[in-house]
Amino acid sequence: MSSRKIKIIKDGPYRVTGGIPLYQQNIVTDEAGHTRELIDEKEFPARETYTLCRCGESKDKPYCDGTHVSIGFDGTETASRKPYIERAEIFEGPELKLTDCHELCDHSRFCLRSGGIRKLIQDSSDQEAKKTAIEEAMICPSGRLVLWDKKTGKSFEKEFKQSIVLIRDEQKQCEGPLWVRGKIPIESADGSFYEQRNRVTLCRCGKSENKPYCDGSHWMTADMKLKFRKKWGLDKK
Ligand code: FES
């Protein structure tokens, strides 16, 4: 068995090796219209090696069919290589601390329920608010949000088996990113490796401005993205 990793091919697909399981999950919403969790839709047949479309134009999705060549896909990787913790903003409440790296956001919106994660953290001496804040942070697919227990200094993380999930966003009626779980190594086209994290989301629509990571471009308009960048001061970094 070859070693488990995702290799980014220059201006091409993701080559996945080591028999990493591949699933499809759908984002479900609650009665108030907030995204709440992801449910299994499908497991793909096991393969030792496969290539996943990164340009968004394959006719054989989720697999690559070579279309990136004919459309002249520019898959240049522009994401920062600084470790997550050095880029994250810190936000604290009485019992919880949040680290938040805005530029990694895949805009799946799990952190907006019950007044939003920051409000919940402020109210975290209330056990219900604390529980909801933990749920919201742990399900954040992109790993933008990490929540820490101030007493123990430990982060709240689900233990994931190494796997890749094709996210479908029912509410936005579109396909979302690849959810890469369980610290799978991701190798850049230049041969270096990205920080290994429990959860990250990789762009598979070809439109992200923070490649290889998803930046929400699979459903957000240019105007929405601009507002988000202004709100979080991303252009000043
Ligand atoms: S899949 Fe989210 S920006 Fe491409």
mmCIF file of C-alpha atoms and ligand atoms in Angstrom:
data_model
loop_
_atom_site.group_PDB
_atom_site.id
_atom_site.type_symbol
_atom_site.label_atom_id
_atom_site.label_comp_id
_atom_site.label_asym_id
_atom_site.label_seq_id
_atom_site.Cartn_x
_atom_site.Cartn_y
_atom_site.Cartn_z
ATOM 1 C CA MET A 1 0.000 0.000 0.000
ATOM 2 C CA SER A 2 1.417 3.433 -0.904
ATOM 3 C CA SER A 3 1.553 6.073 1.790
ATOM 4 C CA ARG A 4 -1.590 8.038 2.482
ATOM 5 C CA LYS A 5 -1.503 11.522 1.078
ATOM 6 C CA ILE A 6 -3.102 14.047 -1.239
ATOM 7 C CA LYS A 7 -0.747 15.381 -3.869
ATOM 8 C CA ILE A 8 -1.695 18.590 -5.641
ATOM 9 C CA ILE A 9 -0.847 18.402 -9.320
ATOM 10 C CA LYS A 10 0.261 21.688 -10.866
ATOM 11 C CA ASP A 11 -2.777 23.238 -12.582
ATOM 12 C CA GLY A 12 -4.409 19.839 -12.305
ATOM 13 C CA PRO A 13 -6.256 17.528 -9.911
ATOM 14 C CA TYR A 14 -5.639 16.090 -6.456
ATOM 15 C CA ARG A 15 -3.943 12.689 -6.626
ATOM 16 C CA VAL A 16 -5.026 10.634 -3.632
ATOM 17 C CA THR A 17 -2.910 7.629 -2.623
ATOM 18 C CA GLY A 18 -3.031 5.041 0.149
ATOM 19 C CA GLY A 19 -6.639 3.866 -0.209
ATOM 20 C CA ILE A 20 -8.192 6.831 1.599
ATOM 21 C CA PRO A 21 -11.979 6.277 1.952
ATOM 22 C CA LEU A 22 -14.158 8.699 -0.005
ATOM 23 C CA TYR A 23 -17.675 9.697 1.069
ATOM 24 C CA GLN A 24 -20.364 12.187 0.117
ATOM 25 C CA GLN A 25 -22.229 14.099 2.818
ATOM 26 C CA ASN A 26 -24.963 16.707 2.700
ATOM 27 C CA ILE A 27 -25.253 19.734 4.959
ATOM 28 C CA VAL A 28 -28.610 19.705 6.727
ATOM 29 C CA THR A 29 -30.389 22.682 8.241
ATOM 30 C CA ASP A 30 -32.629 23.045 11.307
ATOM 31 C CA GLU A 31 -36.137 24.528 11.514
ATOM 32 C CA ALA A 32 -34.676 28.056 11.804
ATOM 33 C CA GLY A 33 -32.708 27.542 8.582
ATOM 34 C CA HIS A 34 -29.301 27.274 10.248
ATOM 35 C CA THR A 35 -26.865 24.681 9.018
ATOM 36 C CA ARG A 36 -26.555 22.068 11.725
ATOM 37 C CA GLU A 37 -24.763 18.913 10.684
ATOM 38 C CA LEU A 38 -23.631 16.732 7.815
ATOM 39 C CA ILE A 39 -25.299 13.476 6.973
ATOM 40 C CA ASP A 40 -23.930 10.554 4.974
ATOM 41 C CA GLU A 41 -25.225 10.194 1.455
ATOM 42 C CA LYS A 42 -22.849 7.816 -0.170
ATOM 43 C CA GLU A 43 -19.602 5.886 0.137
ATOM 44 C CA PHE A 44 -17.557 5.519 -3.038
ATOM 45 C CA PRO A 45 -16.033 2.165 -3.997
ATOM 46 C CA ALA A 46 -12.616 1.720 -2.357
ATOM 47 C CA ARG A 47 -9.643 2.553 -4.586
ATOM 48 C CA GLU A 48 -5.962 2.517 -3.733
ATOM 49 C CA THR A 49 -5.279 5.587 -5.895
ATOM 50 C CA TYR A 50 -7.622 8.092 -7.516
ATOM 51 C CA THR A 51 -7.595 11.638 -8.845
ATOM 52 C CA LEU A 52 -10.208 14.168 -7.776
ATOM 53 C CA CYS A 53 -11.249 17.118 -9.939
ATOM 54 C CA ARG A 54 -9.853 20.463 -8.755
ATOM 55 C CA CYS A 55 -10.884 22.730 -11.660
ATOM 56 C CA GLY A 56 -14.619 22.090 -11.214
ATOM 57 C CA GLU A 57 -15.195 21.227 -14.877
ATOM 58 C CA SER A 58 -14.773 17.452 -15.062
ATOM 59 C CA LYS A 59 -17.636 15.538 -16.674
ATOM 60 C CA ASP A 60 -16.759 12.586 -14.469
ATOM 61 C CA LYS A 61 -16.943 14.266 -11.036
ATOM 62 C CA PRO A 62 -15.741 13.754 -8.440
ATOM 63 C CA TYR A 63 -12.944 12.249 -10.509
ATOM 64 C CA CYS A 64 -10.674 14.109 -12.894
ATOM 65 C CA ASP A 65 -11.243 13.550 -16.622
ATOM 66 C CA GLY A 66 -8.437 15.767 -17.909
ATOM 67 C CA THR A 67 -10.634 18.802 -18.641
ATOM 68 C CA HIS A 68 -8.236 21.058 -16.675
ATOM 69 C CA VAL A 69 -5.870 20.845 -19.657
ATOM 70 C CA SER A 70 -8.379 21.936 -22.303
ATOM 71 C CA ILE A 71 -9.689 24.854 -20.207
ATOM 72 C CA GLY A 72 -6.202 26.033 -19.213
ATOM 73 C CA PHE A 73 -6.971 25.785 -15.481
ATOM 74 C CA ASP A 74 -4.802 28.018 -13.299
ATOM 75 C CA GLY A 75 -4.494 26.134 -10.017
ATOM 76 C CA THR A 76 -1.790 28.327 -8.501
ATOM 77 C CA GLU A 77 -1.582 27.784 -4.751
ATOM 78 C CA THR A 78 -1.851 31.129 -2.992
ATOM 79 C CA ALA A 79 -2.613 30.088 0.605
ATOM 80 C CA SER A 80 -0.309 31.162 3.407
ATOM 81 C CA ARG A 81 2.073 28.510 4.737
ATOM 82 C CA LYS A 82 2.235 30.046 8.218
ATOM 83 C CA PRO A 83 0.979 27.671 10.939
ATOM 84 C CA TYR A 84 -2.690 28.063 11.817
ATOM 85 C CA ILE A 85 -2.047 29.215 15.358
ATOM 86 C CA GLU A 86 0.161 32.096 14.216
ATOM 87 C CA ARG A 87 -2.562 33.423 11.915
ATOM 88 C CA ALA A 88 -5.573 32.957 14.160
ATOM 89 C CA GLU A 89 -7.352 35.728 16.006
ATOM 90 C CA ILE A 90 -8.128 34.925 19.652
ATOM 91 C CA PHE A 91 -11.510 35.482 21.225
ATOM 92 C CA GLU A 92 -12.180 34.583 24.864
ATOM 93 C CA GLY A 93 -15.192 34.011 27.121
ATOM 94 C CA PRO A 94 -15.372 32.890 30.733
ATOM 95 C CA GLU A 95 -14.719 29.182 30.057
ATOM 96 C CA LEU A 96 -13.748 28.926 26.418
ATOM 97 C CA LYS A 97 -11.161 30.380 24.094
ATOM 98 C CA LEU A 98 -11.655 30.505 20.330
ATOM 99 C CA THR A 99 -8.916 30.650 17.734
ATOM 100 C CA ASP A 100 -10.255 31.887 14.423
ATOM 101 C CA CYS A 101 -8.419 32.011 11.116
ATOM 102 C CA HIS A 102 -10.909 33.824 8.873
ATOM 103 C CA GLU A 103 -9.147 33.205 5.582
ATOM 104 C CA LEU A 104 -9.777 29.445 5.896
ATOM 105 C CA CYS A 105 -13.554 29.846 6.045
ATOM 106 C CA ASP A 106 -15.473 27.582 3.648
ATOM 107 C CA HIS A 107 -18.741 29.371 4.513
ATOM 108 C CA SER A 108 -20.699 26.314 5.527
ATOM 109 C CA ARG A 109 -22.199 28.496 8.290
ATOM 110 C CA PHE A 110 -22.295 26.032 11.196
ATOM 111 C CA CYS A 111 -21.193 28.784 13.600
ATOM 112 C CA LEU A 112 -24.285 30.989 13.218
ATOM 113 C CA ARG A 113 -26.806 28.939 15.204
ATOM 114 C CA SER A 114 -28.159 30.170 18.583
ATOM 115 C CA GLY A 115 -26.825 33.689 18.186
ATOM 116 C CA GLY A 116 -23.463 32.653 16.791
ATOM 117 C CA ILE A 117 -20.354 31.140 18.280
ATOM 118 C CA ARG A 118 -18.901 34.372 19.689
ATOM 119 C CA LYS A 119 -22.044 35.124 21.652
ATOM 120 C CA LEU A 120 -22.133 31.535 22.893
ATOM 121 C CA ILE A 121 -18.525 31.835 24.054
ATOM 122 C CA GLN A 122 -19.328 35.025 25.932
ATOM 123 C CA ASP A 123 -22.151 33.114 27.623
ATOM 124 C CA SER A 124 -20.104 29.978 28.196
ATOM 125 C CA SER A 125 -20.666 29.907 31.960
ATOM 126 C CA ASP A 126 -24.122 28.700 30.887
ATOM 127 C CA GLN A 127 -23.713 24.973 30.190
ATOM 128 C CA GLU A 128 -26.185 24.872 27.290
ATOM 129 C CA ALA A 129 -24.419 27.767 25.543
ATOM 130 C CA LYS A 130 -21.056 26.101 26.155
ATOM 131 C CA LYS A 131 -22.272 22.790 24.700
ATOM 132 C CA THR A 132 -23.615 24.497 21.549
ATOM 133 C CA ALA A 133 -20.390 26.488 21.084
ATOM 134 C CA ILE A 134 -18.371 23.256 21.286
ATOM 135 C CA GLU A 135 -20.651 21.527 18.772
ATOM 136 C CA GLU A 136 -20.368 24.462 16.355
ATOM 137 C CA ALA A 137 -16.574 24.599 16.540
ATOM 138 C CA MET A 138 -16.045 20.851 16.213
ATOM 139 C CA ILE A 139 -18.168 20.599 13.073
ATOM 140 C CA CYS A 140 -16.498 23.572 11.322
ATOM 141 C CA PRO A 141 -15.208 21.587 8.323
ATOM 142 C CA SER A 142 -12.425 23.985 7.344
ATOM 143 C CA GLY A 143 -10.781 24.089 10.759
ATOM 144 C CA ARG A 144 -11.132 27.879 10.698
ATOM 145 C CA LEU A 145 -12.541 27.641 14.225
ATOM 146 C CA VAL A 146 -10.840 25.769 17.043
ATOM 147 C CA LEU A 147 -12.238 25.944 20.542
ATOM 148 C CA TRP A 148 -10.113 25.468 23.653
ATOM 149 C CA ASP A 149 -11.007 24.678 27.242
ATOM 150 C CA LYS A 150 -9.449 27.470 29.281
ATOM 151 C CA LYS A 151 -8.990 25.232 32.332
ATOM 152 C CA THR A 152 -7.218 22.320 30.659
ATOM 153 C CA GLY A 153 -5.748 24.161 27.660
ATOM 154 C CA LYS A 154 -6.998 21.332 25.414
ATOM 155 C CA SER A 155 -8.845 21.816 22.146
ATOM 156 C CA PHE A 156 -12.165 20.177 21.390
ATOM 157 C CA GLU A 157 -11.714 17.938 18.351
ATOM 158 C CA LYS A 158 -13.568 14.951 16.952
ATOM 159 C CA GLU A 159 -11.399 11.919 16.319
ATOM 160 C CA PHE A 160 -11.711 11.349 12.597
ATOM 161 C CA LYS A 161 -10.598 8.272 10.729
ATOM 162 C CA GLN A 162 -8.547 9.501 7.793
ATOM 163 C CA SER A 163 -11.090 10.139 5.052
ATOM 164 C CA ILE A 164 -12.248 12.599 2.406
ATOM 165 C CA VAL A 165 -15.817 13.867 2.193
ATOM 166 C CA LEU A 166 -17.390 15.536 -0.826
ATOM 167 C CA ILE A 167 -19.613 18.145 0.762
ATOM 168 C CA ARG A 168 -22.941 19.002 -0.798
ATOM 169 C CA ASP A 169 -24.634 22.220 0.348
ATOM 170 C CA GLU A 170 -28.347 21.572 -0.032
ATOM 171 C CA GLN A 171 -29.354 25.045 1.214
ATOM 172 C CA LYS A 172 -27.165 26.776 -1.376
ATOM 173 C CA GLN A 173 -28.007 24.166 -3.992
ATOM 174 C CA CYS A 174 -24.409 23.470 -4.911
ATOM 175 C CA GLU A 175 -21.432 21.230 -4.380
ATOM 176 C CA GLY A 176 -19.071 22.334 -1.642
ATOM 177 C CA PRO A 177 -15.420 21.575 -0.971
ATOM 178 C CA LEU A 178 -13.514 18.401 -0.174
ATOM 179 C CA TRP A 179 -13.494 17.895 3.568
ATOM 180 C CA VAL A 180 -10.153 16.324 4.431
ATOM 181 C CA ARG A 181 -10.249 14.691 7.854
ATOM 182 C CA GLY A 182 -7.759 13.054 10.175
ATOM 183 C CA LYS A 183 -4.493 14.853 9.471
ATOM 184 C CA ILE A 184 -3.991 13.501 5.957
ATOM 185 C CA PRO A 185 -0.719 14.896 4.547
ATOM 186 C CA ILE A 186 -1.295 17.388 1.714
ATOM 187 C CA GLU A 187 1.627 17.897 -0.632
ATOM 188 C CA SER A 188 1.856 21.051 -2.688
ATOM 189 C CA ALA A 189 2.690 20.975 -6.387
ATOM 190 C CA ASP A 190 6.114 22.331 -5.340
ATOM 191 C CA GLY A 191 6.818 19.253 -3.190
ATOM 192 C CA SER A 192 6.477 20.939 0.218
ATOM 193 C CA PHE A 193 3.776 19.922 2.700
ATOM 194 C CA TYR A 194 0.983 21.962 4.238
ATOM 195 C CA GLU A 195 0.446 21.945 7.992
ATOM 196 C CA GLN A 196 -1.192 18.639 8.928
ATOM 197 C CA ARG A 197 -4.541 19.342 10.553
ATOM 198 C CA ASN A 198 -7.517 17.318 11.769
ATOM 199 C CA ARG A 199 -9.904 19.183 9.447
ATOM 200 C CA VAL A 200 -9.356 21.242 6.338
ATOM 201 C CA THR A 201 -11.433 21.988 3.251
ATOM 202 C CA LEU A 202 -9.908 21.924 -0.216
ATOM 203 C CA CYS A 203 -11.393 23.748 -3.187
ATOM 204 C CA ARG A 204 -12.897 21.577 -5.901
ATOM 205 C CA CYS A 205 -14.788 24.251 -7.845
ATOM 206 C CA GLY A 206 -11.607 25.873 -9.165
ATOM 207 C CA LYS A 207 -12.674 29.385 -8.088
ATOM 208 C CA SER A 208 -11.081 29.842 -4.662
ATOM 209 C CA GLU A 209 -8.692 32.756 -4.236
ATOM 210 C CA ASN A 210 -6.979 30.901 -1.406
ATOM 211 C CA LYS A 211 -6.023 27.685 -3.190
ATOM 212 C CA PRO A 212 -5.706 24.890 -2.355
ATOM 213 C CA TYR A 213 -8.190 25.752 0.400
ATOM 214 C CA CYS A 214 -11.861 26.560 -0.173
ATOM 215 C CA ASP A 215 -12.840 30.194 0.423
ATOM 216 C CA GLY A 216 -16.599 29.889 -0.142
ATOM 217 C CA SER A 217 -16.427 30.868 -3.813
ATOM 218 C CA HIS A 218 -18.454 27.779 -4.723
ATOM 219 C CA TRP A 219 -21.584 29.755 -3.709
ATOM 220 C CA MET A 220 -20.557 33.309 -2.775
ATOM 221 C CA THR A 221 -20.698 36.165 -5.244
ATOM 222 C CA ALA A 222 -17.761 38.537 -5.657
ATOM 223 C CA ASP A 223 -19.676 41.195 -3.671
ATOM 224 C CA MET A 224 -20.296 38.855 -0.754
ATOM 225 C CA LYS A 225 -16.642 37.877 -0.691
ATOM 226 C CA LEU A 226 -15.607 41.529 -0.699
ATOM 227 C CA LYS A 227 -17.862 42.260 2.287
ATOM 228 C CA PHE A 228 -16.402 39.311 4.168
ATOM 229 C CA ARG A 229 -12.835 40.395 3.395
ATOM 230 C CA LYS A 230 -13.601 43.927 4.594
ATOM 231 C CA LYS A 231 -15.357 42.711 7.747
ATOM 232 C CA TRP A 232 -12.379 40.603 8.804
ATOM 233 C CA GLY A 233 -9.681 42.932 7.462
ATOM 234 C CA LEU A 234 -8.242 40.199 5.256
ATOM 235 C CA ASP A 235 -6.775 42.571 2.688
ATOM 236 C CA LYS A 236 -4.577 44.264 5.290
ATOM 237 C CA LYS A 237 -2.694 41.022 6.053
HETATM 238 S S1 FES B 1 -15.040 24.480 -3.391
HETATM 239 FE FE1 FES B 1 -15.265 26.197 -2.075
HETATM 240 S S2 FES B 1 -14.185 27.754 -3.171
HETATM 241 FE FE2 FES B 1 -14.006 26.039 -4.487
#
